[in-house]
Amino acid sequence: MQGSPYQAIIATGATPVSVRIPSDTSNFCIAGICGLFNGQILIADNYNKSLKLLDLQNKAVVTFCDMPDHPRNMCLITPCQVAVAVQSGIQFVSVNSGQLVKGRRLQLPHNCRGVAHHQGDLYVTSGTALYKYTLTGTLVDKIYEDISISDAVYKCAVSPSGDIIYVTNCNNKLLTLARDGAVISTFTDTELQRPSEVHVTPAGQVLVCGYLSNTVIQVDSEGKKKIATLAAKKDGLQSSRSVFYNWKSGSVLVGQSDKNILLFNLK
């Protein structure tokens, strides 16, 4: 595991990993990637309305489950349970004996674009606002709102300490918010066009996907400056939609639209 939020993550090369299964009716749109504590990887395939369990060692999907709507994002709740943002709600899914089992679903009174979890709190983005809920679906607070464009509050991630919340704004911005929603900083960069996902590693490193710029960049924990460009179009990246730092294997997975996942080994 990388030790400091300011330590650059450096990729050495990309290996394509297919997540196609026979029942797929469309190309992929990998809207979310999440690692379980046993080393397996969960993939949210938006276009095919499914959640897929990936054995990374064998680079194969071992099982899947259909979702009630197009999954847009997901986060880990327990070592074997995730929360999946699906249009107007949050669907909980558990991994039991190698199978994906759908549990309860929270119906929320707004769209659900992104979801993050920290110590029993669910952070949910609607496209125009960031909300905090309990795990049972009780609204705690509307933390932040921006109605200037339809996806001004798109995806979110929380720092390991829970003090900082990162929000992607599809108008080419990454917002860094305090716990109360106050804007700490607004980050823009030519290598971050239409940011589609933000992910925080266990050490606090911040990774952001640029969907139109075909990039994954690393930003400092205050959201003020770029530390490194982890992957770009020259590495085979196209339409990056999701990113996950897999500390168990020392690699980074990047989900794309209409293409395989890319697995980057790290120096």
Short mmCIF file of C-alpha atoms in Angstrom, two decimals:
data_model
loop_
_atom_site.label_atom_id
_atom_site.label_comp_id
_atom_site.label_asym_id
_atom_site.label_seq_id
_atom_site.Cartn_x
_atom_site.Cartn_y
_atom_site.Cartn_z
CA MET A 1 0.00 0.00 0.00
CA GLN A 2 1.18 3.50 -0.80
CA GLY A 3 2.06 5.35 2.40
CA SER A 4 1.32 9.05 1.86
CA PRO A 5 -1.50 11.03 0.24
CA TYR A 6 1.17 13.05 -1.58
CA GLN A 7 3.10 10.04 -2.92
CA ALA A 8 2.62 9.74 -6.69
CA ILE A 9 1.10 6.53 -8.01
CA ILE A 10 3.09 5.48 -11.07
CA ALA A 11 1.72 2.93 -13.56
CA THR A 12 4.02 0.68 -15.59
CA GLY A 13 1.66 -0.62 -18.29
CA ALA A 14 -1.89 -1.64 -19.05
CA THR A 15 -3.41 -5.12 -19.44
CA PRO A 16 -6.95 -5.36 -20.85
CA VAL A 17 -9.36 -7.46 -18.77
CA SER A 18 -12.62 -8.54 -20.38
CA VAL A 19 -15.78 -8.62 -18.25
CA ARG A 20 -18.05 -9.92 -21.01
CA ILE A 21 -20.50 -12.69 -20.13
CA PRO A 22 -22.83 -14.62 -22.48
CA SER A 23 -25.97 -12.82 -21.28
CA ASP A 24 -24.64 -9.34 -22.13
CA THR A 25 -26.87 -7.56 -24.63
CA SER A 26 -24.71 -4.48 -25.04
CA ASN A 27 -21.15 -3.21 -24.93
CA PHE A 28 -19.82 -2.29 -21.51
CA CYS A 29 -20.03 0.87 -19.49
CA ILE A 30 -18.09 0.19 -16.30
CA ALA A 31 -19.61 2.80 -14.01
CA GLY A 32 -18.12 1.46 -10.78
CA ILE A 33 -15.36 -0.81 -9.48
CA CYS A 34 -15.06 -1.99 -5.88
CA GLY A 35 -12.63 -4.37 -4.19
CA LEU A 36 -13.71 -6.91 -1.59
CA PHE A 37 -11.47 -7.90 1.30
CA ASN A 38 -10.88 -11.36 -0.18
CA GLY A 39 -9.27 -9.81 -3.24
CA GLN A 40 -12.21 -10.26 -5.61
CA ILE A 41 -13.46 -7.29 -7.59
CA LEU A 42 -17.04 -6.14 -8.16
CA ILE A 43 -17.86 -4.41 -11.45
CA ALA A 44 -20.98 -2.30 -12.08
CA ASP A 45 -21.87 -2.64 -15.78
CA ASN A 46 -24.25 0.23 -16.49
CA TYR A 47 -25.23 -0.69 -20.04
CA ASN A 48 -26.01 -4.33 -19.22
CA LYS A 49 -27.78 -3.50 -15.91
CA SER A 50 -25.67 -5.99 -13.99
CA LEU A 51 -23.18 -6.42 -11.19
CA LYS A 52 -20.30 -8.79 -11.95
CA LEU A 53 -17.86 -10.54 -9.63
CA LEU A 54 -14.38 -10.65 -11.17
CA ASP A 55 -11.63 -13.06 -10.21
CA LEU A 56 -8.65 -10.83 -10.97
CA GLN A 57 -6.08 -13.62 -10.75
CA ASN A 58 -7.79 -15.59 -13.52
CA LYS A 59 -9.13 -12.44 -15.23
CA ALA A 60 -12.62 -13.91 -15.49
CA VAL A 61 -16.15 -13.10 -14.30
CA VAL A 62 -17.18 -15.86 -11.89
CA THR A 63 -20.78 -14.79 -11.25
CA PHE A 64 -23.18 -11.88 -11.77
CA CYS A 65 -26.61 -10.58 -10.81
CA ASP A 66 -29.12 -8.44 -12.68
CA MET A 67 -29.82 -5.03 -11.20
CA PRO A 68 -33.24 -3.33 -10.97
CA ASP A 69 -31.95 -0.38 -13.01
CA HIS A 70 -28.74 0.85 -14.61
CA PRO A 71 -26.06 0.88 -11.86
CA ARG A 72 -24.25 4.22 -11.78
CA ASN A 73 -21.75 3.84 -8.94
CA MET A 74 -21.05 1.76 -5.82
CA CYS A 75 -19.10 1.65 -2.59
CA LEU A 76 -18.06 -0.88 0.03
CA ILE A 77 -20.19 -1.06 3.21
CA THR A 78 -18.75 -4.17 4.90
CA PRO A 79 -16.03 -6.61 3.79
CA CYS A 80 -18.65 -8.48 1.72
CA GLN A 81 -21.42 -5.94 1.06
CA VAL A 82 -21.72 -2.98 -1.32
CA ALA A 83 -24.22 -0.18 -1.85
CA VAL A 84 -25.07 0.45 -5.50
CA ALA A 85 -26.57 3.70 -6.79
CA VAL A 86 -29.40 2.81 -9.19
CA GLN A 87 -31.39 5.79 -10.54
CA SER A 88 -33.78 6.64 -7.67
CA GLY A 89 -32.38 4.45 -4.93
CA ILE A 90 -29.58 2.48 -3.31
CA GLN A 91 -29.49 -1.30 -3.80
CA PHE A 92 -27.50 -3.33 -1.25
CA VAL A 93 -25.75 -6.44 -2.59
CA SER A 94 -23.82 -9.03 -0.57
CA VAL A 95 -21.36 -11.71 -1.60
CA ASN A 96 -22.30 -14.99 0.09
CA SER A 97 -20.43 -18.23 -0.70
CA GLY A 98 -19.27 -16.81 -4.00
CA GLN A 99 -22.74 -15.66 -5.09
CA LEU A 100 -24.16 -12.13 -5.41
CA VAL A 101 -27.29 -11.70 -3.31
CA LYS A 102 -29.49 -8.60 -3.57
CA GLY A 103 -30.71 -7.29 -0.22
CA ARG A 104 -32.81 -4.31 0.75
CA ARG A 105 -33.24 -1.25 -1.44
CA LEU A 106 -33.53 2.32 -0.25
CA GLN A 107 -36.01 4.37 -2.31
CA LEU A 108 -34.84 7.98 -2.25
CA PRO A 109 -36.80 11.05 -3.43
CA HIS A 110 -34.19 12.08 -5.99
CA ASN A 111 -31.87 10.66 -8.65
CA CYS A 112 -28.80 8.77 -7.46
CA ARG A 113 -25.61 9.39 -9.42
CA GLY A 114 -22.91 8.49 -6.92
CA VAL A 115 -22.54 6.92 -3.49
CA ALA A 116 -19.78 6.81 -0.86
CA HIS A 117 -19.66 5.39 2.67
CA HIS A 118 -17.83 6.39 5.82
CA GLN A 119 -18.45 4.95 9.29
CA GLY A 120 -22.17 4.34 8.87
CA ASP A 121 -22.92 7.44 6.80
CA LEU A 122 -23.98 7.22 3.16
CA TYR A 123 -23.09 10.15 0.92
CA VAL A 124 -25.32 10.26 -2.16
CA THR A 125 -25.14 12.62 -5.13
CA SER A 126 -28.21 13.46 -7.21
CA GLY A 127 -26.61 15.45 -10.01
CA THR A 128 -27.43 18.76 -8.34
CA ALA A 129 -26.91 18.04 -4.62
CA LEU A 130 -24.91 16.00 -2.12
CA TYR A 131 -26.89 14.34 0.67
CA LYS A 132 -25.91 12.44 3.80
CA TYR A 133 -28.11 9.50 4.82
CA THR A 134 -27.97 6.81 7.46
CA LEU A 135 -27.65 3.22 6.26
CA THR A 136 -31.37 2.79 6.85
CA GLY A 137 -32.24 5.65 4.53
CA THR A 138 -32.91 8.47 6.99
CA LEU A 139 -31.86 11.86 5.62
CA VAL A 140 -29.29 13.52 7.86
CA ASP A 141 -28.48 16.61 5.83
CA LYS A 142 -28.27 18.18 2.39
CA ILE A 143 -24.58 19.04 2.49
CA TYR A 144 -24.08 20.87 -0.79
CA GLU A 145 -26.12 22.00 -3.79
CA ASP A 146 -25.38 23.38 -7.26
CA ILE A 147 -28.20 23.63 -9.79
CA SER A 148 -26.18 25.44 -12.48
CA ILE A 149 -25.98 22.33 -14.71
CA SER A 150 -27.59 18.89 -14.61
CA ASP A 151 -24.49 17.06 -13.33
CA ALA A 152 -22.80 19.73 -11.22
CA VAL A 153 -22.76 17.24 -8.30
CA TYR A 154 -21.97 13.99 -10.11
CA LYS A 155 -19.83 11.47 -8.17
CA CYS A 156 -18.29 11.67 -4.69
CA ALA A 157 -15.65 10.11 -2.46
CA VAL A 158 -14.68 10.61 1.19
CA SER A 159 -11.21 10.89 2.71
CA PRO A 160 -10.13 8.12 5.13
CA SER A 161 -10.62 10.49 8.08
CA GLY A 162 -14.08 11.55 6.90
CA ASP A 163 -13.15 15.24 7.10
CA ILE A 164 -13.04 15.88 3.35
CA ILE A 165 -15.52 15.06 0.59
CA TYR A 166 -14.52 15.15 -3.08
CA VAL A 167 -17.18 15.85 -5.71
CA THR A 168 -16.88 15.75 -9.49
CA ASN A 169 -18.61 18.53 -11.43
CA CYS A 170 -19.13 17.62 -15.09
CA ASN A 171 -18.25 21.20 -16.04
CA ASN A 172 -14.57 20.12 -15.81
CA LYS A 173 -14.15 20.64 -12.05
CA LEU A 174 -13.20 18.68 -8.95
CA LEU A 175 -14.61 20.20 -5.77
CA THR A 176 -13.09 19.59 -2.35
CA LEU A 177 -15.59 20.12 0.45
CA ALA A 178 -15.36 20.25 4.22
CA ARG A 179 -17.65 17.93 6.18
CA ASP A 180 -20.25 20.74 6.45
CA GLY A 181 -20.25 21.35 2.69
CA ALA A 182 -18.03 24.44 2.66
CA VAL A 183 -15.93 24.55 -0.52
CA ILE A 184 -12.24 24.19 0.33
CA SER A 185 -11.00 24.32 -3.24
CA THR A 186 -12.03 24.01 -6.89
CA PHE A 187 -9.61 22.19 -9.18
CA THR A 188 -9.44 22.43 -12.97
CA ASP A 189 -6.86 21.10 -15.42
CA THR A 190 -6.57 20.58 -19.17
CA GLU A 191 -6.18 16.84 -18.47
CA LEU A 192 -9.47 16.72 -16.61
CA GLN A 193 -12.30 17.12 -19.10
CA ARG A 194 -15.75 16.03 -17.86
CA PRO A 195 -14.59 14.24 -14.69
CA SER A 196 -16.60 11.06 -14.35
CA GLU A 197 -15.30 9.49 -11.14
CA VAL A 198 -13.24 10.27 -8.04
CA HIS A 199 -11.64 7.59 -5.86
CA VAL A 200 -9.62 7.87 -2.66
CA THR A 201 -7.05 5.21 -1.74
CA PRO A 202 -6.66 3.94 1.86
CA ALA A 203 -3.64 6.27 2.19
CA GLY A 204 -5.67 9.29 1.08
CA GLN A 205 -4.44 9.62 -2.51
CA VAL A 206 -7.08 11.15 -4.79
CA LEU A 207 -7.61 9.71 -8.29
CA VAL A 208 -9.95 11.35 -10.82
CA CYS A 209 -11.12 10.10 -14.22
CA GLY A 210 -11.46 12.49 -17.14
CA TYR A 211 -14.10 11.00 -19.46
CA LEU A 212 -13.51 13.31 -22.43
CA SER A 213 -9.78 13.78 -21.82
CA ASN A 214 -9.24 9.97 -21.61
CA THR A 215 -7.17 10.34 -18.44
CA VAL A 216 -6.76 9.33 -14.83
CA ILE A 217 -4.94 11.95 -12.79
CA GLN A 218 -3.83 12.15 -9.16
CA VAL A 219 -4.61 15.30 -7.18
CA ASP A 220 -3.28 16.30 -3.76
CA SER A 221 -5.55 15.71 -0.77
CA GLU A 222 -6.51 19.41 -0.56
CA GLY A 223 -7.70 19.28 -4.17
CA LYS A 224 -5.45 22.17 -5.17
CA LYS A 225 -2.84 20.74 -7.54
CA LYS A 226 -2.11 17.80 -9.81
CA ILE A 227 0.49 15.35 -8.54
CA ALA A 228 0.69 13.01 -11.52
CA THR A 229 -1.02 11.69 -14.63
CA LEU A 230 -1.50 7.99 -13.94
CA ALA A 231 -2.94 7.01 -17.34
CA ALA A 232 -3.82 8.68 -20.63
CA LYS A 233 -4.90 7.94 -24.18
CA LYS A 234 -1.35 6.90 -25.12
CA ASP A 235 -1.74 4.03 -22.63
CA GLY A 236 -4.85 2.80 -24.42
CA LEU A 237 -7.30 4.66 -22.21
CA GLN A 238 -10.56 5.75 -23.82
CA SER A 239 -13.67 7.24 -22.20
CA SER A 240 -12.57 6.50 -18.63
CA ARG A 241 -15.59 6.07 -16.37
CA SER A 242 -14.33 4.56 -13.11
CA VAL A 243 -11.11 3.90 -11.22
CA PHE A 244 -10.13 1.71 -8.28
CA TYR A 245 -6.81 1.35 -6.46
CA ASN A 246 -6.41 -2.32 -5.53
CA TRP A 247 -4.03 -2.24 -2.59
CA LYS A 248 -4.10 -6.02 -2.25
CA SER A 249 -2.45 -6.54 -5.62
CA GLY A 250 -0.68 -3.19 -6.04
CA SER A 251 -2.59 -2.25 -9.18
CA VAL A 252 -5.11 0.25 -10.50
CA LEU A 253 -8.22 -0.77 -12.44
CA VAL A 254 -9.83 1.68 -14.86
CA GLY A 255 -13.32 1.10 -16.25
CA GLN A 256 -14.23 2.47 -19.66
CA SER A 257 -17.22 2.86 -21.98
CA ASP A 258 -17.48 0.29 -24.78
CA LYS A 259 -14.07 -1.23 -23.98
CA ASN A 260 -12.44 -3.67 -21.57
CA ILE A 261 -11.22 -2.74 -18.13
CA LEU A 262 -7.55 -1.76 -18.06
CA LEU A 263 -5.36 -3.15 -15.28
CA PHE A 264 -2.30 -1.02 -14.52
CA ASN A 265 0.55 -2.51 -12.50
CA LEU A 266 2.38 -0.02 -10.30
CA LYS A 267 6.03 0.74 -9.67
#
